[in-house]
Coordinates of C-alpha atoms in Angstrom, one line a residue:
X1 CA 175.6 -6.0 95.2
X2 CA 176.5 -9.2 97.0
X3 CA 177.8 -8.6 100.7
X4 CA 181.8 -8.9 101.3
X5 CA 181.1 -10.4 104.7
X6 CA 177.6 -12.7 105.4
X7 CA 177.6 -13.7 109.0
X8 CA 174.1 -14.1 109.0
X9 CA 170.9 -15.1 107.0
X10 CA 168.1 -12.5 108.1
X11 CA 165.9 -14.0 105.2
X12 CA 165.5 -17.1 106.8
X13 CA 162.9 -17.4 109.1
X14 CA 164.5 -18.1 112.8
X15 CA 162.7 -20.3 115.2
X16 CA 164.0 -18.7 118.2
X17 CA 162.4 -21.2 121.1
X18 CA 164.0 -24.2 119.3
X19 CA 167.1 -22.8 119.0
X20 CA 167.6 -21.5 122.2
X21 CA 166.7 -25.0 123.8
X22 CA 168.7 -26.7 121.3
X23 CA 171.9 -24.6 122.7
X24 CA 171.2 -25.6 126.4
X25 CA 170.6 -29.2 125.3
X26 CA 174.0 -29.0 123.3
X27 CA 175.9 -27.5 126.3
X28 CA 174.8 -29.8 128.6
X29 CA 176.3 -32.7 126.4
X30 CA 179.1 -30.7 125.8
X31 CA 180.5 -30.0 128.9
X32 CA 180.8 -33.7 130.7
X33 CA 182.4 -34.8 127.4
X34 CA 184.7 -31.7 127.7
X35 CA 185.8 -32.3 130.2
X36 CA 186.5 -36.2 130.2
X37 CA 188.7 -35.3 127.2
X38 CA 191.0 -32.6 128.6
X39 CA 191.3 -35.5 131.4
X40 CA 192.1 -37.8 129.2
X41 CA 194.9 -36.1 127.2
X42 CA 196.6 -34.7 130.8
X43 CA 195.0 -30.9 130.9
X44 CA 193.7 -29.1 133.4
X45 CA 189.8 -29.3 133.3
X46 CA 189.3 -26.4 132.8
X47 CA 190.9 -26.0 129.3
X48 CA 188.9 -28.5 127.8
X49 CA 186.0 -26.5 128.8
X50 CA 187.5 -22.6 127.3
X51 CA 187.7 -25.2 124.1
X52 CA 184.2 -25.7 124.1
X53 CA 183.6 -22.1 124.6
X54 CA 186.1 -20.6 122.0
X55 CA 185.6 -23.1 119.5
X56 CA 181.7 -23.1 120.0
X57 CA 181.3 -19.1 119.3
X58 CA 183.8 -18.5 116.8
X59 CA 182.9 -21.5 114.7
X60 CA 179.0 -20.6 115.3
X61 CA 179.2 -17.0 114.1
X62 CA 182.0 -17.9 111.2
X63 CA 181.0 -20.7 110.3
X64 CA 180.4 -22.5 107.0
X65 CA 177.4 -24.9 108.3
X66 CA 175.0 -23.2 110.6
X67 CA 173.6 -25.8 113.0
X68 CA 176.8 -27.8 113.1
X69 CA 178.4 -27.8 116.5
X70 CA 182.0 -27.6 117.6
X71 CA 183.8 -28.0 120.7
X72 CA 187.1 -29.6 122.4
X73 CA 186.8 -32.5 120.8
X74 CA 188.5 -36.4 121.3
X75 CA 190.1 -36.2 118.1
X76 CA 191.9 -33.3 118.4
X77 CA 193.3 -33.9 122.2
X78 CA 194.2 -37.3 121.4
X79 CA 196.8 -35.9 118.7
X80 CA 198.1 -33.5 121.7
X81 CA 198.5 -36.6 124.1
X82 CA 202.4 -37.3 123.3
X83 CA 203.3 -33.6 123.3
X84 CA 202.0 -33.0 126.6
X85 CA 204.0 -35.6 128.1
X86 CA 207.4 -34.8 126.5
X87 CA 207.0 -30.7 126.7
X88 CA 204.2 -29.5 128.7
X89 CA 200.6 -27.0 128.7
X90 CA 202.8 -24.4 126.7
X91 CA 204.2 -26.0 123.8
X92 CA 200.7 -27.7 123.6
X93 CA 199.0 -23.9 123.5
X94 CA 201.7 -22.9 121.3
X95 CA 200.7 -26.0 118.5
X96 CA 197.4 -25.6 118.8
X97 CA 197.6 -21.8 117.3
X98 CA 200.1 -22.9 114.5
X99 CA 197.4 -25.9 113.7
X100 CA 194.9 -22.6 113.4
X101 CA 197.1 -20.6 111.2
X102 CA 197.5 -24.1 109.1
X103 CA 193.9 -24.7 108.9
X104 CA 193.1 -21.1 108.1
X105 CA 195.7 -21.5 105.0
X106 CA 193.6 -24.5 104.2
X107 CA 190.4 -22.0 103.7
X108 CA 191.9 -19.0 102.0
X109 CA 193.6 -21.4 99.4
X110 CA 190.5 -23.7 99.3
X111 CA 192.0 -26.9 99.5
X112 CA 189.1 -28.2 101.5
X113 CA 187.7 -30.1 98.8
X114 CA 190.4 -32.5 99.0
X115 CA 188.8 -33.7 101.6
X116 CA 186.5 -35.7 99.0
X117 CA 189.6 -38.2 98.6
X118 CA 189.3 -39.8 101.8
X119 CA 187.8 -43.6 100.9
X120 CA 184.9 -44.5 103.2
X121 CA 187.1 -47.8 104.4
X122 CA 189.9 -45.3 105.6
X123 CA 187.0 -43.1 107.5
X124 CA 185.7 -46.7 108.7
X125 CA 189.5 -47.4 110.1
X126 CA 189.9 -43.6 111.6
X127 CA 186.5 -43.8 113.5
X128 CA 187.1 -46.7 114.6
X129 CA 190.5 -46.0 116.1
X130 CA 189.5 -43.4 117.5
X131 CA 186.8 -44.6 119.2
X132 CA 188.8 -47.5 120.4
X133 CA 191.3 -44.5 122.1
X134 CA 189.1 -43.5 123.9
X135 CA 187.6 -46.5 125.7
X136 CA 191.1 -47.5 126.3
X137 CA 191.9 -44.5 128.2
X138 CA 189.0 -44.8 130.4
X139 CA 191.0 -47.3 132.1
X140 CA 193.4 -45.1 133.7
X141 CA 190.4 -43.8 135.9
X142 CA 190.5 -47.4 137.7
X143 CA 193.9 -46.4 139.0
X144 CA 194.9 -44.9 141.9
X145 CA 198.6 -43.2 143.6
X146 CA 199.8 -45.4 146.6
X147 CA 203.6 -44.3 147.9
X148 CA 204.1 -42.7 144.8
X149 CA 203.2 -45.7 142.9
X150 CA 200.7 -46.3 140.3
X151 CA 198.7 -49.2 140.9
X152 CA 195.3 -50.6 140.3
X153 CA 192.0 -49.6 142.2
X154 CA 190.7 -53.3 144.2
X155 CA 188.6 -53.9 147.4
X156 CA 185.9 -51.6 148.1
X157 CA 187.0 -48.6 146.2
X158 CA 187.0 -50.7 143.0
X159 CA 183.8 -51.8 143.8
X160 CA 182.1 -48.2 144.1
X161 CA 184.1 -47.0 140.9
X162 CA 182.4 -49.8 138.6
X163 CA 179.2 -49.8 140.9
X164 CA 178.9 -45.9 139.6
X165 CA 180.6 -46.6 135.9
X166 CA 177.8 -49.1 135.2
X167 CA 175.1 -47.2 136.5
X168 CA 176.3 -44.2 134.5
X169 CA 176.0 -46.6 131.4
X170 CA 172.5 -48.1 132.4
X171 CA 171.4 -44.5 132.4
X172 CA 172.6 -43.4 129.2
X173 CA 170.9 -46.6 127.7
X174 CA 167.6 -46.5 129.4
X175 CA 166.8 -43.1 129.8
X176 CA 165.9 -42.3 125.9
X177 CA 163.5 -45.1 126.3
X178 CA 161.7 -43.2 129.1
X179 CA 161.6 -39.9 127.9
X180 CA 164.3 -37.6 125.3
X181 CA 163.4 -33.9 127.3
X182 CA 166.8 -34.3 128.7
X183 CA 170.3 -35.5 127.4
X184 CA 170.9 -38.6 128.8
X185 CA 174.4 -38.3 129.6
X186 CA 173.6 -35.0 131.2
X187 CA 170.9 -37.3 133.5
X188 CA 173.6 -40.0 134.4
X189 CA 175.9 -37.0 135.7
X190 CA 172.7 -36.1 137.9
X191 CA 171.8 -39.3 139.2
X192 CA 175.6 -40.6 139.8
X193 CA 176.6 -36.8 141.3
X194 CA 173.6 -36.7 143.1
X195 CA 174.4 -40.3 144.9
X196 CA 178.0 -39.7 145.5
X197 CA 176.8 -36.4 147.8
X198 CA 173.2 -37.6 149.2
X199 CA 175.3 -40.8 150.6
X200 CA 178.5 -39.7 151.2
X201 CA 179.9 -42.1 148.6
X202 CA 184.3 -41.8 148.5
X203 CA 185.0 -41.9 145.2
X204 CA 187.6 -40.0 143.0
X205 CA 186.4 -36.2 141.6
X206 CA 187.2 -33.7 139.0
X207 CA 188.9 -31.6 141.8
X208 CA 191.1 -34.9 142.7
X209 CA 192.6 -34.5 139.2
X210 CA 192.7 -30.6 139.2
X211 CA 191.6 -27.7 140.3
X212 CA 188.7 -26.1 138.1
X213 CA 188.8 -22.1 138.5
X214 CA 185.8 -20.0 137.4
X215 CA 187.5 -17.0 135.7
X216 CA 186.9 -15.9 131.7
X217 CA 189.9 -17.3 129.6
X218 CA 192.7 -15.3 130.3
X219 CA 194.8 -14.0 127.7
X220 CA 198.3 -16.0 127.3
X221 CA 201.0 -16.2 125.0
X222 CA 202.9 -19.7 125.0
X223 CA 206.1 -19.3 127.4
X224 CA 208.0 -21.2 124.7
X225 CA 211.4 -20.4 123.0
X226 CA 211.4 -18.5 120.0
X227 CA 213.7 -21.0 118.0
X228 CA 213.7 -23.1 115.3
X229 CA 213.8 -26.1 117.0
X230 CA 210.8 -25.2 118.9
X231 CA 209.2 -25.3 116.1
X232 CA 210.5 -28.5 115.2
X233 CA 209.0 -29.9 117.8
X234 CA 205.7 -28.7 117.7
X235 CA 204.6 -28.5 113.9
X236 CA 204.3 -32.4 113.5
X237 CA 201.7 -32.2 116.0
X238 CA 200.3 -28.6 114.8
X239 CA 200.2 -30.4 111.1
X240 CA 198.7 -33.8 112.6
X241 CA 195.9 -31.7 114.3
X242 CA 195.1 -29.5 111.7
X243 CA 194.6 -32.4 109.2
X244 CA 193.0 -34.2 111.9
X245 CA 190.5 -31.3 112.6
X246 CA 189.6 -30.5 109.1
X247 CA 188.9 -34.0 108.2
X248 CA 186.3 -34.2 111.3
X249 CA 184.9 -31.0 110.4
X250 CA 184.4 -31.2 107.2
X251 CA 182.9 -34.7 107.1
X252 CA 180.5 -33.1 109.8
X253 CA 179.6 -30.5 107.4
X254 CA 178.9 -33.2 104.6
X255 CA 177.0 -35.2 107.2
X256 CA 174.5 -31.9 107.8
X257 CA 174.3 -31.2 104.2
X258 CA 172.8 -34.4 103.5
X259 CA 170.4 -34.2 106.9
X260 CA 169.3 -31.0 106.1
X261 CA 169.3 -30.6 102.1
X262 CA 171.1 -27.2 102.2
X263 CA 174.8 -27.2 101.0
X264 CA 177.9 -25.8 103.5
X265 CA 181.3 -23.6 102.5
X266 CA 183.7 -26.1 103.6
X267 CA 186.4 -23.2 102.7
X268 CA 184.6 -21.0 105.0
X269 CA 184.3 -23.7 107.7
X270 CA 188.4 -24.0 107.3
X271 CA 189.1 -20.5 108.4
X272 CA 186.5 -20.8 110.9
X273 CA 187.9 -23.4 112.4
X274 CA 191.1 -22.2 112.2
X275 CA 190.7 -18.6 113.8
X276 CA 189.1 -20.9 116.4
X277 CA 192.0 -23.4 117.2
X278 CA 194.3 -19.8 117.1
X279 CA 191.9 -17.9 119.7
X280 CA 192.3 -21.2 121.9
X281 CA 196.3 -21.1 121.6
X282 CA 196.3 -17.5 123.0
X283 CA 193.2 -18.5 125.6
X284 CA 194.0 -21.4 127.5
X285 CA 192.0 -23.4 125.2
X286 CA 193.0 -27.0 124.0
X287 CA 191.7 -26.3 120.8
X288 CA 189.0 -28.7 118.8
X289 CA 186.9 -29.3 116.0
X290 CA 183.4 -30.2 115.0
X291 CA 182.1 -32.2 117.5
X292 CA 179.8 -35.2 114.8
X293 CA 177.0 -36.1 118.1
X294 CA 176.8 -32.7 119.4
X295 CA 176.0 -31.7 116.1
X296 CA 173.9 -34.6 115.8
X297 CA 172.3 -33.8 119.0
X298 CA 171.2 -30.2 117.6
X299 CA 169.6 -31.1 114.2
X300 CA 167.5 -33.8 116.3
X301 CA 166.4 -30.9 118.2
X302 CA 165.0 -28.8 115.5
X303 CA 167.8 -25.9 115.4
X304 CA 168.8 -25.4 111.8
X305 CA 170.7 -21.5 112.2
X306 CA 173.9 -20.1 114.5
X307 CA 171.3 -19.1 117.3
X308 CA 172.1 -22.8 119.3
X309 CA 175.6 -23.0 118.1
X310 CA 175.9 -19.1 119.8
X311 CA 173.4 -20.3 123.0
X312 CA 175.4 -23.3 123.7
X313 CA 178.7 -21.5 124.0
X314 CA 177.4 -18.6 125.6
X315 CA 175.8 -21.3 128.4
X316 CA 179.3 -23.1 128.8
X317 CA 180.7 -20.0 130.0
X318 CA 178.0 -19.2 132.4
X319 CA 178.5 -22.5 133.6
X320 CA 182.5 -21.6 134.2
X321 CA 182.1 -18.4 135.6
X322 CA 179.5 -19.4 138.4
X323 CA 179.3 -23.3 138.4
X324 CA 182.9 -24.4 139.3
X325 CA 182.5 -25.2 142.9
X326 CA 180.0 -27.3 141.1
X327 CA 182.0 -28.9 139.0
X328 CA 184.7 -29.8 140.8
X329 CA 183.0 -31.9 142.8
X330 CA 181.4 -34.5 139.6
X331 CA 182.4 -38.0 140.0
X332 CA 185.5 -39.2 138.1
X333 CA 183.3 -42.7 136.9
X334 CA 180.2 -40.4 135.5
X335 CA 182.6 -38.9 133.6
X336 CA 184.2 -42.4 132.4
X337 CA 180.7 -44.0 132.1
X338 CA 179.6 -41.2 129.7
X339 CA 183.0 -41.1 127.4
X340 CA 182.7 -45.2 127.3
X341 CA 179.1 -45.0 125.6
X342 CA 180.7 -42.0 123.5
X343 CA 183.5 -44.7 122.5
X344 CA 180.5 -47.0 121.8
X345 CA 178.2 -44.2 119.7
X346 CA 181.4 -43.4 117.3
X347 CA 182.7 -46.9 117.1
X348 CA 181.1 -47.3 113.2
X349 CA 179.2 -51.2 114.1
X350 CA 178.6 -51.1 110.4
X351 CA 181.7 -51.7 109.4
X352 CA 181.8 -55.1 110.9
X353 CA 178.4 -55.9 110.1
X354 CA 179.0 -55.8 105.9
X355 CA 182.9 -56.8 106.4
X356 CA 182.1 -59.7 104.4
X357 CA 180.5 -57.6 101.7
X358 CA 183.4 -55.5 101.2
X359 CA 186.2 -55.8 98.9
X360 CA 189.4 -57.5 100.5
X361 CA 191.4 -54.5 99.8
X362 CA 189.3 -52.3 101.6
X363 CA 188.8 -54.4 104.7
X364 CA 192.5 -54.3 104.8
X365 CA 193.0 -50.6 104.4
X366 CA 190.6 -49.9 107.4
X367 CA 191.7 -52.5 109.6
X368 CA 195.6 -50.7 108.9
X369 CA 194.0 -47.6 109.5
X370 CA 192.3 -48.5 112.6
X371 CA 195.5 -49.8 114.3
X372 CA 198.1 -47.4 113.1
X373 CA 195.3 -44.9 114.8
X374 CA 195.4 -46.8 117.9
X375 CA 198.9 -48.0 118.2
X376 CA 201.0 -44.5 117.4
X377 CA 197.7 -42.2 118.3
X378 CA 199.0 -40.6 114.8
X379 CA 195.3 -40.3 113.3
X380 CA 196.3 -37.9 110.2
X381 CA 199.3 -40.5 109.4
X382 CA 196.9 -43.3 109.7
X383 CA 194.5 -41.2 107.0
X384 CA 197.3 -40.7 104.9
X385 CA 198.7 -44.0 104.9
X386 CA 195.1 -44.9 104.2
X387 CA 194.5 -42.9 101.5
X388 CA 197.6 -43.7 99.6
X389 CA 196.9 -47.5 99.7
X390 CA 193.5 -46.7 98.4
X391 CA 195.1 -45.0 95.6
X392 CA 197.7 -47.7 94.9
X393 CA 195.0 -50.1 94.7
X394 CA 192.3 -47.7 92.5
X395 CA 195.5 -47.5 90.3
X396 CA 196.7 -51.0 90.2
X397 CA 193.1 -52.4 89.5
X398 CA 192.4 -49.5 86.9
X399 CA 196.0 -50.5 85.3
X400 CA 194.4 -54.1 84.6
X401 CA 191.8 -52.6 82.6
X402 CA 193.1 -51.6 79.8
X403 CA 192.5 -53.2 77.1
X404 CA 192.7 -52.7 72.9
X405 CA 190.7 -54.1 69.8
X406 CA 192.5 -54.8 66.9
X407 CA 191.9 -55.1 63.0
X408 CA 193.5 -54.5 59.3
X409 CA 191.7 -52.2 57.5
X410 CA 191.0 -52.6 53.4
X411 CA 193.8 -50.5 52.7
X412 CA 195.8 -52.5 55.5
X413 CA 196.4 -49.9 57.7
X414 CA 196.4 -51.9 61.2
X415 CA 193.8 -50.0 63.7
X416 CA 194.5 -50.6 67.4
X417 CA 191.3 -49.4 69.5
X418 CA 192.5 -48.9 72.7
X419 CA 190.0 -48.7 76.1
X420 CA 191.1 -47.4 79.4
X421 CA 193.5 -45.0 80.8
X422 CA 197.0 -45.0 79.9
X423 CA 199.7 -44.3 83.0
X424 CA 202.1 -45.1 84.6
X425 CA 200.3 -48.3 86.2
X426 CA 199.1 -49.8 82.9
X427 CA 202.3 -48.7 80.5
X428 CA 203.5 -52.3 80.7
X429 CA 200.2 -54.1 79.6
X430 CA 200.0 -51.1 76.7
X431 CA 203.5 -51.5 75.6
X432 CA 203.0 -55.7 75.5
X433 CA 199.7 -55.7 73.1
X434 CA 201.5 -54.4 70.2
X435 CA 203.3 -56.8 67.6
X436 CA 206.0 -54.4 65.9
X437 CA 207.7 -56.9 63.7
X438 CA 204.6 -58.3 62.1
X439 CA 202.5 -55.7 61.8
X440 CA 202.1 -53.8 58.7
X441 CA 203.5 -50.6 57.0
X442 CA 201.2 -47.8 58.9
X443 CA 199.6 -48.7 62.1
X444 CA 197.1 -46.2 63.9
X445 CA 196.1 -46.0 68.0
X446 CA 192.8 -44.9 68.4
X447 CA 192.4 -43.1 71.7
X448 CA 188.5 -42.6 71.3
X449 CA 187.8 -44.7 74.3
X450 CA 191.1 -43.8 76.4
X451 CA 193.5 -41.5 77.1
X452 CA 197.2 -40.2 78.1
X453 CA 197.0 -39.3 82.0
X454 CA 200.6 -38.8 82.7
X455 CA 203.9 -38.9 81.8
X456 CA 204.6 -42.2 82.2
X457 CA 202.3 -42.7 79.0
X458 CA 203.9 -39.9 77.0
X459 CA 207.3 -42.2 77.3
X460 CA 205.3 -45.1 76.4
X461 CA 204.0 -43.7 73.6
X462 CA 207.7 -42.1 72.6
X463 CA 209.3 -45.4 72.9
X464 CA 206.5 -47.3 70.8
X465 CA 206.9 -44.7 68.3
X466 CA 211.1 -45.3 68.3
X467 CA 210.6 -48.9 68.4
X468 CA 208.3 -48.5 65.0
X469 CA 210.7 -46.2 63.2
X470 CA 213.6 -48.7 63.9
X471 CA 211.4 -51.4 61.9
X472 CA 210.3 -49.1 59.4
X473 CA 207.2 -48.4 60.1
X474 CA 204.4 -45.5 60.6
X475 CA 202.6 -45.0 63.8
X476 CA 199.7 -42.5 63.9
X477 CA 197.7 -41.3 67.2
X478 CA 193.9 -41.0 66.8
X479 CA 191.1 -38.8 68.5
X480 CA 193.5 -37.9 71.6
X481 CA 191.2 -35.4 73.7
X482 CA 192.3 -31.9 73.9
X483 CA 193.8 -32.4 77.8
X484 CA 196.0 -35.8 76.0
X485 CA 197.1 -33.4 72.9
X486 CA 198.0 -30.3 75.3
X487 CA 199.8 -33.1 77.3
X488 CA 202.1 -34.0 73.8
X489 CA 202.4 -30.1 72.9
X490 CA 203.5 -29.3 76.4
X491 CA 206.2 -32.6 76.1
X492 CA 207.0 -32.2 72.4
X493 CA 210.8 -31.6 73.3
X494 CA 211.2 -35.1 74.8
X495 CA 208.6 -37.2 72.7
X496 CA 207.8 -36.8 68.4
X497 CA 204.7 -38.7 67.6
X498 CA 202.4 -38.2 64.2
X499 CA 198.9 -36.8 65.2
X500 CA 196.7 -38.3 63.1
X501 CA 194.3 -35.4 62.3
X502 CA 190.7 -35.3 63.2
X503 CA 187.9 -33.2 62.3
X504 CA 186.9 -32.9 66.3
X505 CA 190.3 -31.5 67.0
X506 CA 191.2 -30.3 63.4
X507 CA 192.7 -26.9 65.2
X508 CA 194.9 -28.1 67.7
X509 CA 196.1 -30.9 65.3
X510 CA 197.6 -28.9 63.1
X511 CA 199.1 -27.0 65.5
X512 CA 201.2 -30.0 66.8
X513 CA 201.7 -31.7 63.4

């Protein structure tokens, strides 16, 4: 009997050294990048690194996809962005539980296979937005508060902040040439955090932007009003960052599928994700999603179970509960010099590389992507947007295919062969290949190579029929496919055509006729 509940795969063979230093290596990644977010969208620290916690552990041990990684990711905060500046932490807590309660309705009713119908131009555009986000917001560590003003860093203390931005960078880019036993981000926080104390160096830190306490994450309902127009406000953004969140995770999950040859329960993954993002609205988390080079970051290291996923979460809060002195005291530009390579590292470079080889349309539909993503920080309205141009083109380009042979018979019965789909994009180019006044008596469409998708061609077909009776004539359908006669029997009050019966469909035939 097959188990109700499978959190974990004891048949599998668990190599527990790799997994356990795949987990630190993934926390140590995880928690400068963490943090940098949480900054970036206006939270305290410290909630961008209960995120990492919450979302780590519950996604690890529930889970679709062992070995993927989650955390309190860019996408996610950067949906949360407007909403903290118009309302505050607790109507930002409060949309990141109904974006959990949303995504967990994804699971149960598995819808996440729609996530197949997202174009790779429109993933092209989203990355790319993004990643242009976030190296745009870098810039508001090069400015400072004087009189109550905000104003640009210069003189000396410009000098020191791109002095230690740069190094961070050089780090990140030599160090895997030197040696891969430590996360080169996680080295650039050493070296830079290390310099800043050793010499004294006065430079902005984490506890100049807030205050990072060490406690477990305390339980908290959202101090919001219980009304409806509460909830006005915050289900755009609880909708935006569900879809958001989904989409990442569950093009993560394909992502490890292919890497690793195994096959992930995107459904499963939704809930997961979704009990996640509603722990983190009660928790004083920012809420997240899968996290694509963290993940990354653990296959490389050889974990393939939940051990690293569970190791790295469990290390994060270690890290809160005794290291916050600690981390208060990291330099504001390691911090910016690691989430500008992380801008860099998502930015998809391949996309401007084969521009040229791409369709027109779909260089269009990323590039709109891409700057509706950037210019209203609206990344699920960008998708969609995306996603319906795609399909307005699929449909306008299928619409020119269809085509239709035509011949007279010996008994001159005209045969029109038709080839391609008949909808509501190609019912104009249907309707204008037939010749009602001159053709003869009894004419016959042959749908062997096509079919009736929609309604649009059931009133083409209704009106071609009316227009043949008017001139006296006979028009007979031929081998219709079981989905295109159940399509006429369901619409039979609003359309009378002659099915032309066929020994493949003999049954259903006479059931229409």
């Amino acid at each position: 009997m097959k188990p109700l509940l499978r959190l974990f795969d004891f048949s599998r063979k668990v190599e527990y050294r790799i997994e356990i230093l795949a987990g630190l290596t993934v926390a140590m990644t995880m928690i400068p990048e963490s943090l940098s977010f949480a900054i970036l969208a206006g939270f305290p620290p410290l909630v961008g690194l209960y995120a990492a916690f919450i979302m780590g552990l519950v996604t690890a041990v529930l889970g679709g996809r062992p070995g993927m990684i989650s955390g309190g990711a860019g996408a996610t905060a950067v949906v949360l962005i407007a909403l903290m500046q118009s309302h505050g932490l607790e109507y930002v807590f409060a949309a990141v539980a109904l974006a959990g309660v949303l995504q967990i309705l994804v699971g149960v009713f598995k819808l996440g296979k729609f996530i197949r119908l997202v174009p790779q131009p429109v993933m092209y555009g989203f990355v790319n937005g993004l990643a242009v986000i976030i190296f745009m917001a870098q810039f508001e560590q090069f400015k400072t508060v004087v009189n109550g003003e905000v104003t640009w860093l210069s003189g000396t203390p410009l000098l020191i902040m791109a002095g230690l931005v740069a190094l961070t960078i050089a780090i990140i880019v030599v160090m895997p040439k030197i040696t891969k036993a430590i996360p080169p981000s996680l080295a650039a926080i050493i070296v830079v955090f290390g310099l800043v104390l050793g010499f004294g160096i006065d430079t902005k830190i984490v506890r100049d932007i807030a205050a990072v306490s060490g406690g477990l994450p305390p339980f908290h309902i959202p101090e919001v009003p219980l009304t409806l127009e509460m909830l006005q406000v915050i289900f755009p953004y609880a909708l935006i960052m569900a879809g958001v969140g989904l989409t990442e995770s569950l093009l993560t999950l394909n992502l490890v599928d292919e890497i690793t040859s195994t096959r992930g329960n995107g459904n499963r993954e939704s809930v997961a994700q979704g009990s996640a993002n509603l722990l983190n609205g009660f928790f004083f988390g920012m809420g997240g999603c899968a996290m694509i080079a963290q993940t990354l970051v653990n296959l490389s290291a050889g974990a393939r179970a939940r051990v690293a996923g569970i190791v790295a979460a469990l290390t994060i809060l270690a890290i809160i509960l005794v290291g916050a002195p600690v981390i208060e005291r990291v330099p504001m530009a390691a911090l910016t010099g690691v989430m500008i390579m992380v801008a860099i590292g998502t930015f998809e470079w391949i996309s401007i590389r084969i521009v040229n080889k791409m369709p027109k349309q779909d260089v269009f539909v990323g590039i709109l992507v891409a700057v509706i993503t950037v210019w209203l920080h609206n990344l699920a309205l960008a998708v969609l947007i995306g996603v319906i141009i795609s399909a307005l083109v699929f449909a306008w380009e299928s619409a020119k295919r269809i085509r239709a042979r035509k011949y007279t018979d010996a008994h001159g019965v005209k045969h029109y062969e038709l080839y391609g789909p008949l909808f509501f994009g190609s019912v104009t180019a249907f309707t204008e290949k037939f010749d009602v006044q001159n053709d003869p008596k009894e004419v016959i469409i042959d749908f062997k190579d096509s079919r009736v998708a929609d309604m649009s061609g059931i009133d083409a077909l209704n009106k071609l029929t009316e227009r043949y009776q008017k001139a006296g004539k006979k028009l007979h359908l031929k081998h219709l496919s079981p989905d295109c006669l159940l399509l006429l029997k369901n619409a039979e009050e609003v359309i009378d055509v002659n099915i032309l019966e066929d020994p493949q469909y003999a049954v259903v035939s006479d059931r229409l006729a």
